[in-house]
Coordinates of C-alpha atoms and ligand atoms in Angstrom, one line a residue:
M1 CA 76.6 -33.8 70.8
E2 CA 73.5 -31.7 71.8
K3 CA 74.0 -29.8 75.0
R4 CA 71.7 -31.0 77.8
I5 CA 69.6 -28.4 79.6
S6 CA 69.3 -28.6 83.4
M7 CA 66.1 -27.5 85.1
L8 CA 66.1 -27.1 88.9
I9 CA 62.7 -27.0 90.7
V10 CA 63.0 -25.5 94.2
G11 CA 60.2 -26.8 96.4
G12 CA 58.6 -30.1 97.0
G13 CA 55.0 -29.1 97.6
T14 CA 52.1 -30.0 95.3
A15 CA 53.3 -27.4 92.8
G16 CA 56.9 -28.7 92.7
W17 CA 55.9 -32.3 92.2
M18 CA 53.2 -31.5 89.7
A19 CA 55.8 -29.4 87.8
A20 CA 58.3 -32.2 87.9
N21 CA 55.8 -34.8 86.6
L22 CA 54.4 -32.7 83.8
L23 CA 57.8 -31.4 82.6
A24 CA 59.4 -34.9 82.8
H25 CA 56.5 -36.2 80.7
R26 CA 56.2 -33.5 78.1
L27 CA 59.9 -33.0 77.7
R28 CA 60.8 -36.7 77.8
D29 CA 62.1 -36.6 74.3
S30 CA 64.1 -33.4 74.8
N31 CA 67.6 -32.9 76.2
V32 CA 66.3 -31.7 79.6
D33 CA 67.4 -33.0 83.0
I34 CA 65.1 -32.2 85.9
T35 CA 66.0 -32.0 89.6
V36 CA 63.7 -31.2 92.6
V37 CA 65.3 -29.6 95.6
E38 CA 63.3 -29.4 98.8
S39 CA 64.0 -28.2 102.3
D40 CA 63.5 -30.6 105.2
A41 CA 63.3 -27.5 107.5
I42 CA 60.4 -25.7 105.7
A43 CA 57.1 -27.4 105.7
T44 CA 54.7 -27.5 102.7
V45 CA 51.5 -25.5 103.1
G46 CA 49.7 -28.9 103.6
V47 CA 46.2 -27.8 102.6
G48 CA 44.4 -27.6 99.2
E49 CA 42.1 -30.5 98.9
G50 CA 39.6 -29.5 96.2
S51 CA 40.1 -29.3 92.5
T52 CA 38.4 -28.1 89.3
P53 CA 37.7 -30.5 86.5
Y54 CA 41.0 -29.5 84.9
L55 CA 42.8 -32.0 87.2
K56 CA 41.4 -34.8 85.2
N57 CA 43.6 -33.7 82.3
F58 CA 46.7 -33.7 84.5
F59 CA 46.3 -37.4 85.3
R60 CA 45.2 -38.3 81.8
T61 CA 48.3 -36.6 80.4
L62 CA 50.5 -38.6 82.7
D63 CA 48.5 -41.7 82.0
I64 CA 47.7 -42.3 85.6
P65 CA 44.3 -43.9 86.0
E66 CA 41.8 -42.9 88.8
S67 CA 42.0 -46.4 90.1
E68 CA 45.7 -45.8 90.9
W69 CA 45.9 -42.3 92.3
M70 CA 42.4 -41.9 93.9
P71 CA 42.7 -44.7 96.5
A72 CA 46.3 -43.6 97.2
C73 CA 45.2 -40.0 98.0
Q74 CA 41.9 -40.9 99.8
A75 CA 40.3 -39.0 96.9
T76 CA 36.5 -38.6 96.3
Y77 CA 34.5 -37.2 93.4
K78 CA 33.3 -33.6 93.3
C79 CA 30.2 -32.7 91.3
G80 CA 30.4 -29.0 92.2
I81 CA 30.2 -26.6 95.1
R82 CA 27.2 -25.7 97.3
F83 CA 27.2 -22.2 98.7
P84 CA 24.9 -21.9 101.7
N85 CA 24.2 -18.7 103.7
W86 CA 25.8 -16.2 101.3
C87 CA 22.5 -14.7 100.6
K88 CA 19.5 -13.8 102.9
T89 CA 16.9 -13.3 100.1
P90 CA 14.2 -15.9 100.6
G91 CA 14.6 -18.8 98.2
F92 CA 18.2 -18.0 97.6
E93 CA 19.7 -19.0 100.9
S94 CA 21.8 -21.6 99.2
Y95 CA 22.8 -22.5 95.6
F96 CA 24.9 -25.0 93.8
H97 CA 27.6 -24.2 91.3
P98 CA 27.8 -27.3 89.0
F99 CA 30.4 -28.2 86.3
F100 CA 28.5 -27.6 83.1
S101 CA 28.4 -30.8 80.9
P102 CA 26.9 -31.7 77.5
L103 CA 24.2 -33.6 79.4
D104 CA 23.1 -30.3 80.8
R105 CA 22.8 -28.6 77.5
E106 CA 19.0 -28.7 77.1
V107 CA 18.1 -28.2 80.8
G108 CA 20.8 -25.5 80.9
A109 CA 19.1 -23.7 78.0
E110 CA 15.9 -23.5 80.0
F111 CA 17.8 -22.1 83.0
F112 CA 19.4 -19.3 80.9
Q113 CA 16.1 -18.3 79.5
L114 CA 14.3 -18.3 82.9
A115 CA 17.2 -16.4 84.5
D116 CA 17.0 -13.8 81.7
R117 CA 13.3 -13.4 82.3
C118 CA 13.9 -12.9 86.0
R119 CA 16.5 -10.3 85.1
M120 CA 14.0 -8.5 83.0
G121 CA 11.7 -8.3 86.1
E122 CA 9.2 -10.9 84.8
P123 CA 7.6 -13.4 87.1
A124 CA 9.8 -16.5 86.8
S125 CA 12.2 -18.6 88.9
A126 CA 15.8 -19.6 88.2
L127 CA 17.8 -21.3 91.0
P128 CA 20.6 -23.3 89.4
D129 CA 19.9 -26.2 91.7
H130 CA 16.8 -27.1 89.7
F131 CA 18.4 -27.2 86.3
F132 CA 21.6 -29.2 86.3
H133 CA 22.3 -32.8 87.0
A134 CA 25.1 -32.2 89.4
P135 CA 23.1 -30.9 92.4
Y136 CA 20.7 -33.8 92.2
L137 CA 23.7 -36.2 92.1
A138 CA 25.3 -34.5 95.0
D139 CA 22.2 -34.5 97.1
A140 CA 21.7 -38.2 96.5
A141 CA 25.4 -39.0 97.3
M142 CA 26.0 -40.3 93.8
S143 CA 29.2 -40.2 91.9
P144 CA 29.4 -38.4 88.5
I145 CA 30.5 -41.7 86.8
P146 CA 27.7 -43.1 84.7
Q147 CA 27.1 -46.9 84.7
R148 CA 27.4 -46.7 80.9
P149 CA 29.3 -43.9 79.2
L150 CA 27.9 -41.8 76.4
P151 CA 25.5 -40.0 76.3
F152 CA 25.6 -39.7 80.1
E153 CA 29.0 -38.2 80.7
L154 CA 29.2 -35.5 83.3
D155 CA 32.1 -33.2 84.0
Y156 CA 33.5 -33.5 87.5
A157 CA 36.4 -32.7 89.8
Y158 CA 38.0 -34.3 92.9
H159 CA 38.7 -33.9 96.6
F160 CA 41.9 -35.5 97.9
D161 CA 44.4 -35.5 100.8
A162 CA 47.0 -32.8 99.9
G163 CA 49.8 -34.6 101.8
L164 CA 49.1 -37.9 100.2
L165 CA 48.9 -36.3 96.7
G166 CA 52.3 -34.7 97.3
T167 CA 53.8 -38.1 98.3
F168 CA 52.2 -39.9 95.4
L169 CA 53.4 -37.3 92.8
K170 CA 56.9 -37.4 94.3
K171 CA 57.2 -41.2 93.9
K172 CA 55.9 -40.9 90.3
A173 CA 58.3 -38.2 89.4
I174 CA 61.3 -40.1 90.8
T175 CA 60.3 -43.2 88.9
R176 CA 60.2 -41.1 85.8
G177 CA 63.8 -40.0 86.2
V178 CA 63.5 -36.8 88.1
Q179 CA 66.4 -36.3 90.5
H180 CA 65.6 -35.4 94.1
R181 CA 67.8 -33.5 96.7
I182 CA 67.2 -32.2 100.2
E183 CA 68.7 -28.8 100.5
T184 CA 67.6 -25.5 101.9
V185 CA 68.3 -22.6 99.6
S186 CA 69.8 -19.7 101.6
D187 CA 70.8 -17.2 98.8
V188 CA 69.8 -16.6 95.2
V189 CA 72.8 -15.1 93.3
V190 CA 71.6 -12.9 90.4
E191 CA 73.6 -11.5 87.6
G192 CA 72.4 -9.6 84.5
G193 CA 68.7 -10.2 85.3
E194 CA 69.1 -14.0 85.6
I195 CA 69.8 -16.4 88.4
K196 CA 73.4 -17.4 88.3
C197 CA 73.3 -20.0 91.1
L198 CA 71.7 -20.8 94.4
N199 CA 73.6 -21.2 97.7
T200 CA 72.4 -23.6 100.2
E201 CA 72.6 -23.8 104.0
S202 CA 74.8 -26.8 103.7
R203 CA 77.3 -24.6 101.7
C204 CA 76.5 -26.2 98.4
Q205 CA 76.1 -24.3 95.2
L206 CA 73.3 -25.3 92.9
I207 CA 73.6 -24.3 89.2
A208 CA 71.1 -24.9 86.5
D209 CA 70.2 -23.5 83.1
F210 CA 66.6 -22.9 84.2
Y211 CA 65.0 -22.5 87.6
I212 CA 61.5 -23.2 88.7
D213 CA 60.4 -21.4 91.9
C214 CA 58.0 -23.6 93.9
T215 CA 59.0 -22.2 97.3
G216 CA 55.4 -21.4 98.2
F217 CA 54.4 -18.0 99.6
R218 CA 58.1 -17.1 100.1
S219 CA 58.6 -16.8 96.4
Q220 CA 62.3 -17.0 97.2
L221 CA 63.7 -17.2 93.6
L222 CA 61.3 -14.9 91.8
S223 CA 61.5 -12.2 94.4
A224 CA 65.3 -12.0 94.1
L225 CA 65.1 -11.0 90.4
P226 CA 65.2 -7.4 89.3
G227 CA 61.8 -5.9 88.5
Y228 CA 59.9 -8.3 90.8
C229 CA 56.5 -6.9 91.4
F230 CA 53.6 -8.4 93.3
R231 CA 50.0 -7.3 92.4
D232 CA 48.1 -7.3 95.7
Y233 CA 44.5 -8.5 95.4
S234 CA 43.6 -7.7 99.0
P235 CA 41.7 -4.4 98.2
T236 CA 39.3 -6.7 96.3
L237 CA 39.5 -9.9 98.4
F238 CA 39.8 -9.3 102.1
N239 CA 40.5 -12.8 103.4
N240 CA 44.1 -13.3 104.4
A241 CA 44.0 -16.2 106.9
A242 CA 42.5 -19.6 107.5
V243 CA 42.0 -22.0 110.3
T244 CA 41.6 -25.7 109.5
L245 CA 40.7 -28.9 111.3
Q246 CA 39.9 -32.5 110.3
Q247 CA 37.3 -34.9 111.7
P248 CA 37.0 -38.6 111.1
R249 CA 34.3 -39.5 108.7
D250 CA 30.9 -40.3 110.1
Y251 CA 30.2 -43.6 108.4
A252 CA 26.5 -43.5 109.3
K253 CA 26.1 -40.7 106.7
P254 CA 26.4 -41.2 103.0
L255 CA 29.6 -39.9 101.3
V256 CA 28.8 -36.6 99.8
S257 CA 30.1 -35.8 96.3
A258 CA 30.3 -32.0 96.5
T259 CA 32.3 -29.3 98.4
E260 CA 30.3 -27.1 100.7
S261 CA 31.4 -23.5 101.1
A262 CA 29.2 -22.0 103.7
A263 CA 29.4 -18.3 104.7
L264 CA 30.2 -17.7 108.4
T265 CA 30.3 -14.4 110.2
N266 CA 33.6 -13.1 108.8
G267 CA 34.4 -15.4 105.9
W268 CA 33.4 -18.8 104.8
M269 CA 34.0 -22.4 105.7
W270 CA 34.9 -25.3 103.4
R271 CA 33.7 -28.8 104.2
I272 CA 35.5 -31.4 102.0
P273 CA 34.5 -35.0 102.3
L274 CA 37.4 -37.5 101.8
Q275 CA 37.2 -41.3 102.0
Q276 CA 38.1 -41.5 105.7
R277 CA 37.8 -38.0 107.0
T278 CA 36.2 -34.6 106.4
G279 CA 38.4 -31.5 106.1
F280 CA 37.1 -28.1 107.4
G281 CA 38.6 -24.7 106.9
Y282 CA 37.4 -21.2 107.9
V283 CA 38.8 -18.7 105.5
Y284 CA 38.5 -15.2 107.0
S285 CA 40.0 -11.7 107.2
A286 CA 42.2 -11.1 110.2
D287 CA 41.3 -7.4 109.9
F288 CA 37.8 -8.3 111.1
I289 CA 38.2 -11.2 113.4
S290 CA 41.0 -12.6 115.5
E291 CA 42.6 -16.0 115.2
D292 CA 41.1 -17.1 118.5
E293 CA 37.6 -15.9 117.5
A294 CA 37.9 -17.7 114.1
E295 CA 39.0 -20.9 115.8
R296 CA 36.1 -20.7 118.3
E297 CA 33.6 -20.2 115.5
L298 CA 35.0 -23.0 113.5
R299 CA 34.9 -25.4 116.5
A300 CA 31.3 -24.3 117.3
V301 CA 30.1 -24.8 113.7
T302 CA 31.8 -28.2 113.3
G303 CA 31.1 -29.4 116.8
A304 CA 34.8 -30.2 117.2
S305 CA 36.0 -31.1 120.7
S306 CA 38.7 -29.0 122.4
E307 CA 41.2 -31.9 121.9
Q308 CA 40.9 -31.7 118.1
E309 CA 43.8 -29.8 116.7
C310 CA 43.4 -26.7 114.6
R311 CA 46.0 -25.3 112.2
H312 CA 46.3 -21.6 111.5
L313 CA 47.6 -20.3 108.2
K314 CA 48.2 -16.9 106.7
M315 CA 47.5 -16.3 103.0
R316 CA 49.2 -13.8 100.6
I317 CA 46.5 -12.9 98.0
G318 CA 47.6 -11.7 94.6
R319 CA 50.0 -12.5 91.9
V320 CA 53.4 -11.6 90.5
E321 CA 53.5 -9.5 87.3
E322 CA 56.1 -11.7 85.7
H323 CA 55.6 -15.4 86.3
W324 CA 58.5 -16.1 83.9
S325 CA 61.4 -13.7 84.5
G326 CA 64.8 -14.2 83.1
N327 CA 65.7 -17.9 83.5
C328 CA 63.1 -18.5 86.3
L329 CA 59.5 -19.6 86.3
G330 CA 57.2 -19.3 89.3
I331 CA 54.7 -22.1 89.8
G332 CA 52.1 -22.5 92.6
L333 CA 51.9 -20.2 95.6
S334 CA 55.2 -18.5 94.6
Q335 CA 53.5 -17.0 91.5
G336 CA 50.3 -16.1 93.3
F337 CA 47.2 -17.2 95.1
I338 CA 43.5 -16.4 95.1
E339 CA 41.7 -17.6 98.1
P340 CA 40.4 -21.1 97.7
L341 CA 36.6 -20.4 97.3
E342 CA 36.5 -22.0 93.9
A343 CA 39.5 -24.3 94.5
T344 CA 41.4 -23.0 91.5
A345 CA 45.1 -23.0 92.7
L346 CA 46.1 -26.3 91.2
M347 CA 44.3 -25.5 87.9
L348 CA 46.4 -22.3 87.7
V349 CA 49.5 -24.5 88.4
Q350 CA 48.6 -26.8 85.5
F351 CA 47.6 -24.0 83.2
T352 CA 50.9 -22.2 83.8
L353 CA 52.9 -25.3 83.2
E354 CA 51.2 -26.3 80.0
C355 CA 51.5 -22.8 78.6
F356 CA 55.1 -22.6 79.6
I357 CA 56.0 -26.0 78.0
G358 CA 54.5 -24.7 74.8
K359 CA 56.7 -21.6 74.8
F360 CA 59.9 -22.9 76.4
V361 CA 61.2 -25.2 73.7
P362 CA 60.8 -22.5 71.0
A363 CA 62.3 -20.0 73.3
C364 CA 65.4 -22.1 73.9
S365 CA 66.1 -22.2 70.1
S366 CA 65.3 -18.5 69.3
G367 CA 67.2 -16.1 71.5
A368 CA 65.7 -12.8 70.2
Q369 CA 62.1 -14.1 70.1
A370 CA 62.4 -15.4 73.7
V371 CA 61.6 -12.1 75.3
E372 CA 58.4 -11.7 73.2
L373 CA 57.4 -15.3 74.0
Q374 CA 58.0 -14.5 77.7
E375 CA 55.9 -11.3 77.5
G376 CA 53.0 -13.0 75.8
F377 CA 53.2 -15.8 78.3
N378 CA 53.1 -13.5 81.3
K379 CA 50.2 -11.6 79.9
R380 CA 48.3 -14.8 79.4
I381 CA 48.9 -16.1 82.9
N382 CA 48.0 -12.7 84.4
R383 CA 44.7 -12.7 82.5
M384 CA 44.0 -16.2 83.9
F385 CA 44.6 -15.1 87.5
D386 CA 42.6 -11.9 87.0
G387 CA 39.8 -14.0 85.5
V388 CA 39.6 -16.1 88.6
L389 CA 39.8 -13.0 90.8
E390 CA 36.8 -11.5 89.0
Y391 CA 34.7 -14.6 89.5
V392 CA 35.6 -15.1 93.1
A393 CA 35.1 -11.4 93.9
G394 CA 31.6 -11.7 92.5
H395 CA 30.5 -13.9 95.4
Y396 CA 31.4 -11.1 97.9
V397 CA 29.8 -8.3 95.9
L398 CA 26.6 -10.3 95.6
N399 CA 26.3 -11.3 99.2
S400 CA 23.3 -10.0 101.1
R401 CA 24.3 -10.7 104.7
T402 CA 23.8 -8.0 107.3
D403 CA 25.2 -9.7 110.3
S404 CA 28.7 -8.2 110.4
E405 CA 30.7 -5.3 109.2
Y406 CA 32.8 -7.8 107.2
W407 CA 30.0 -8.7 104.9
R408 CA 28.9 -5.1 104.4
A409 CA 32.4 -4.0 103.6
A410 CA 32.9 -7.0 101.3
R411 CA 29.8 -5.9 99.4
E412 CA 30.2 -2.1 99.4
D413 CA 33.9 -1.2 100.0
A414 CA 35.9 -3.8 98.2
V415 CA 37.5 -2.6 95.0
R416 CA 35.5 -4.2 92.1
P417 CA 37.6 -5.4 89.2
A418 CA 36.5 -3.4 86.1
F419 CA 35.2 -6.4 84.2
L420 CA 33.1 -7.5 87.1
A421 CA 31.6 -4.0 87.5
E422 CA 30.8 -3.9 83.8
L423 CA 29.3 -7.4 83.9
L424 CA 27.0 -6.5 86.8
S425 CA 25.9 -3.4 85.1
R426 CA 25.0 -5.4 81.9
W427 CA 23.1 -7.9 84.0
D428 CA 21.2 -5.2 85.8
S429 CA 20.5 -3.1 82.8
R430 CA 18.7 -6.0 81.1
G431 CA 20.8 -5.9 78.0
D432 CA 21.9 -9.1 76.2
F433 CA 24.1 -10.7 78.8
S434 CA 25.0 -13.8 76.9
E435 CA 26.1 -11.6 74.0
F436 CA 28.3 -9.6 76.4
L437 CA 29.9 -12.7 77.8
A438 CA 30.5 -14.1 74.3
A439 CA 32.1 -10.9 73.2
H440 CA 34.5 -11.2 76.2
G441 CA 34.9 -14.9 75.8
E442 CA 38.5 -14.9 75.0
G443 CA 40.5 -14.9 78.2
Q444 CA 37.5 -15.6 80.4
I445 CA 38.1 -18.5 82.8
Y446 CA 34.5 -18.9 83.8
S447 CA 31.9 -19.9 81.4
R448 CA 28.5 -18.4 80.7
A449 CA 26.9 -21.2 82.8
S450 CA 29.1 -20.3 85.8
W451 CA 28.3 -16.6 85.7
Y452 CA 24.6 -17.3 85.3
C453 CA 24.8 -19.7 88.3
L454 CA 26.5 -17.1 90.4
L455 CA 24.2 -14.3 89.6
A456 CA 21.0 -16.3 89.6
G457 CA 22.1 -18.4 92.6
M458 CA 22.6 -15.3 94.6
G459 CA 19.2 -13.9 93.5
R460 CA 20.5 -10.9 91.6
F461 CA 17.0 -10.1 90.3
P462 CA 14.9 -6.9 90.5
C463 CA 11.8 -8.5 92.0
H464 CA 11.5 -11.6 94.2
E465 CA 7.9 -11.5 95.2
L466 CA 6.1 -11.9 91.9
P467 CA 4.0 -15.1 91.8
I468 CA 5.5 -17.7 89.5
P469 CA 3.2 -18.6 86.7
Q470 CA 1.9 -22.2 86.6
V471 CA 3.6 -22.8 83.2
T472 CA 7.0 -22.0 84.7
R473 CA 6.3 -24.2 87.7
E474 CA 5.5 -27.1 85.4
L475 CA 8.6 -26.5 83.3
I476 CA 10.8 -26.6 86.5
Q477 CA 8.9 -29.8 87.5
D478 CA 9.6 -31.3 84.1
V479 CA 13.3 -30.4 84.3
S480 CA 13.5 -31.8 87.8
T481 CA 11.8 -35.0 86.8
F482 CA 14.2 -35.4 83.8
C483 CA 17.3 -34.8 86.0
R484 CA 16.1 -37.1 88.8
G485 CA 15.3 -39.7 86.2
N486 CA 18.8 -39.7 85.0
I487 CA 20.3 -40.1 88.4
G488 CA 19.8 -43.9 88.4
R489 CA 22.2 -44.0 85.4
F490 CA 25.1 -43.1 87.8
R491 CA 26.7 -45.1 90.5
P492 CA 26.5 -44.3 94.2
H493 CA 29.6 -42.5 95.3
E494 CA 30.6 -45.1 97.8
E495 CA 30.1 -47.9 95.4
Q496 CA 32.1 -46.3 92.7
L497 CA 35.1 -45.8 95.0
A498 CA 34.8 -49.3 96.3
R499 CA 35.3 -50.6 92.7
F500 CA 38.9 -49.4 92.8
P501 CA 41.4 -52.2 93.9
G502 CA 42.2 -51.8 97.6
Ligands
FAD601 C1 43.9 -22.2 103.3 C2 44.3 -22.7 101.9 C3 43.4 -23.5 101.2 C4 43.6 -24.0 100.0 N1 42.7 -24.8 99.3 C5 43.0 -25.1 98.0 C6 42.1 -25.9 97.3 O1 41.0 -26.3 97.8 N2 42.4 -26.2 96.0 C7 43.6 -25.9 95.4 O2 43.8 -26.2 94.3 N3 44.5 -25.2 96.1 C8 44.2 -24.8 97.4 N4 45.2 -24.1 98.1 C9 46.4 -23.9 97.4 C10 47.3 -25.1 97.5 O3 47.5 -25.5 98.9 C11 48.7 -24.8 96.9 O4 48.5 -24.2 95.6 C12 49.4 -26.1 96.7 O5 49.5 -26.8 97.9 C13 50.8 -25.8 96.1 O6 51.6 -25.2 97.1 P1 53.1 -25.0 96.7 O7 53.7 -26.2 96.3 O8 53.2 -23.8 95.8 O9 53.7 -24.5 98.1 P2 54.1 -25.2 99.4 O10 53.2 -26.3 99.7 O11 54.2 -24.2 100.5 O12 55.5 -25.9 99.2 C14 56.7 -25.1 99.2 C15 57.9 -26.0 99.1 O13 59.0 -25.2 98.9 C16 60.1 -25.6 99.8 N5 60.9 -24.5 100.1 C17 60.5 -23.3 100.6 N6 61.6 -22.5 100.8 C18 62.7 -23.3 100.4 C19 64.1 -23.0 100.4 N7 64.6 -21.9 100.8 N8 64.9 -24.1 100.0 C20 64.4 -25.2 99.6 N9 63.1 -25.5 99.6 C21 62.2 -24.5 100.0 C22 59.3 -26.2 101.0 O14 60.1 -27.1 101.7 C23 58.2 -26.9 100.3 O15 58.6 -28.2 99.9 C24 44.9 -23.7 99.4 C25 45.8 -22.9 100.0 C26 45.5 -22.4 101.3 C27 46.5 -21.5 102.0

């Protein structure tokens, strides 16, 4: 009889339960038994309420429709992210980062051309907000769901309640045969570069063939393995703390379908609209502002009363060098974290899991090759993390705020990843930027559209005062009329959510 393989996931946060569901689904025809162990003494991080479009694939893979999971998690649609106050250049005080969709192909092509002309110092105008459907939908509180599908499909992501999502995924995993135990792991026993067993506070011993570390920032399993190495991103990204609060939804206002990431004096604040509440979080650097000051600023900006509770969190920014080490894989905060400016953490969870599943089964059956598979895997996941780092770092390098030492240092003193430095020099030197991006396409997380939106949205152009020719004004007007004309083909956000069974 074929030997069964036991997999032990330690940690019952979003990462642990996402791992349990995907592994149970993808390995359902293999001889793998999955158990999740979580501590009742150590809380989950309890934040993380925005996604990238990649999360759609997660639920599609698991065959869980939006009509089931979205109401259960108070979820809303997200057409993109608006970035107010990062830039002081007139005309660029705010810009929108949309998810690029086939529907945007033609209007997007106009945007790329105009941005290139601005880059060359020609009189033109290229703020992303004018050229994509998403900002128009978000401004009008529409959902990205068309009344009739093709050719009006738009890419989109979600906002959700992190706690409710964890509970939902836990129930799903258990129904799909995942075992669940409450234990707090006290020691990780390592032998010959592999985990031999885990000891728990209740004096149990947990033994498995393979371990998945979902213990959050503690990284309890991975960090016990020899050769553990953490690549600290803090010289590039200064933010290492956050303070959050929630407010009940103001039903007098329409339900917005975008995240807002507004720059504040020493960091930025997210505003995430859920069905019944709005989540706010000030992500800042504790080297520049104290906890109390950050909380005061957050309360002032949101108009929160003194009774409204704030939560303070610390963030460890960086990644491990080996996400898969010996018989252990790190998933979620245990493998690394890049501050949540682009809400990428769950996408990295998903990507790591999918990539791992593709390698794990062959690795099990081919001893010698396993090390190579593991090395290739780690390299790929590292590239993915570094790709996100480069894009997120771009926002700080491009800021033009002068109101605090934090923003000056973020622009001038932060260590620039080599790829970002080269990319900026290509953009500034007026060479073929699209060609440069295409040549580095492999391993890039962010598309040409995202890089153009960031650079053009932050006004990285040599001249800003040139009069815009009439023909360009007319072109922008035409694009705007076209996008606005299509808005009516989508459903209002509120109405779309109300269609789900209660
Ligand atoms: C301020 C902030 C904002 C964020 N915003 C976003 C966002 O917008 N979008 C996004 O995708 N992500 C975001 N994230 C990241 C997101 O919150 C996490 O990626 C996600 O929640 C997964 O966390 P986790 O499961 O890895 O860790 P955790 O939620 O910390 O869970 C850890 C689990 O491990 C268990 N555990 C720990 N130690 C032991 C032990 N010794 N024995 C047994 N069990 C143990 C705990 O009980 C818990 O169940 C944000 C994070 C922060 C800090």
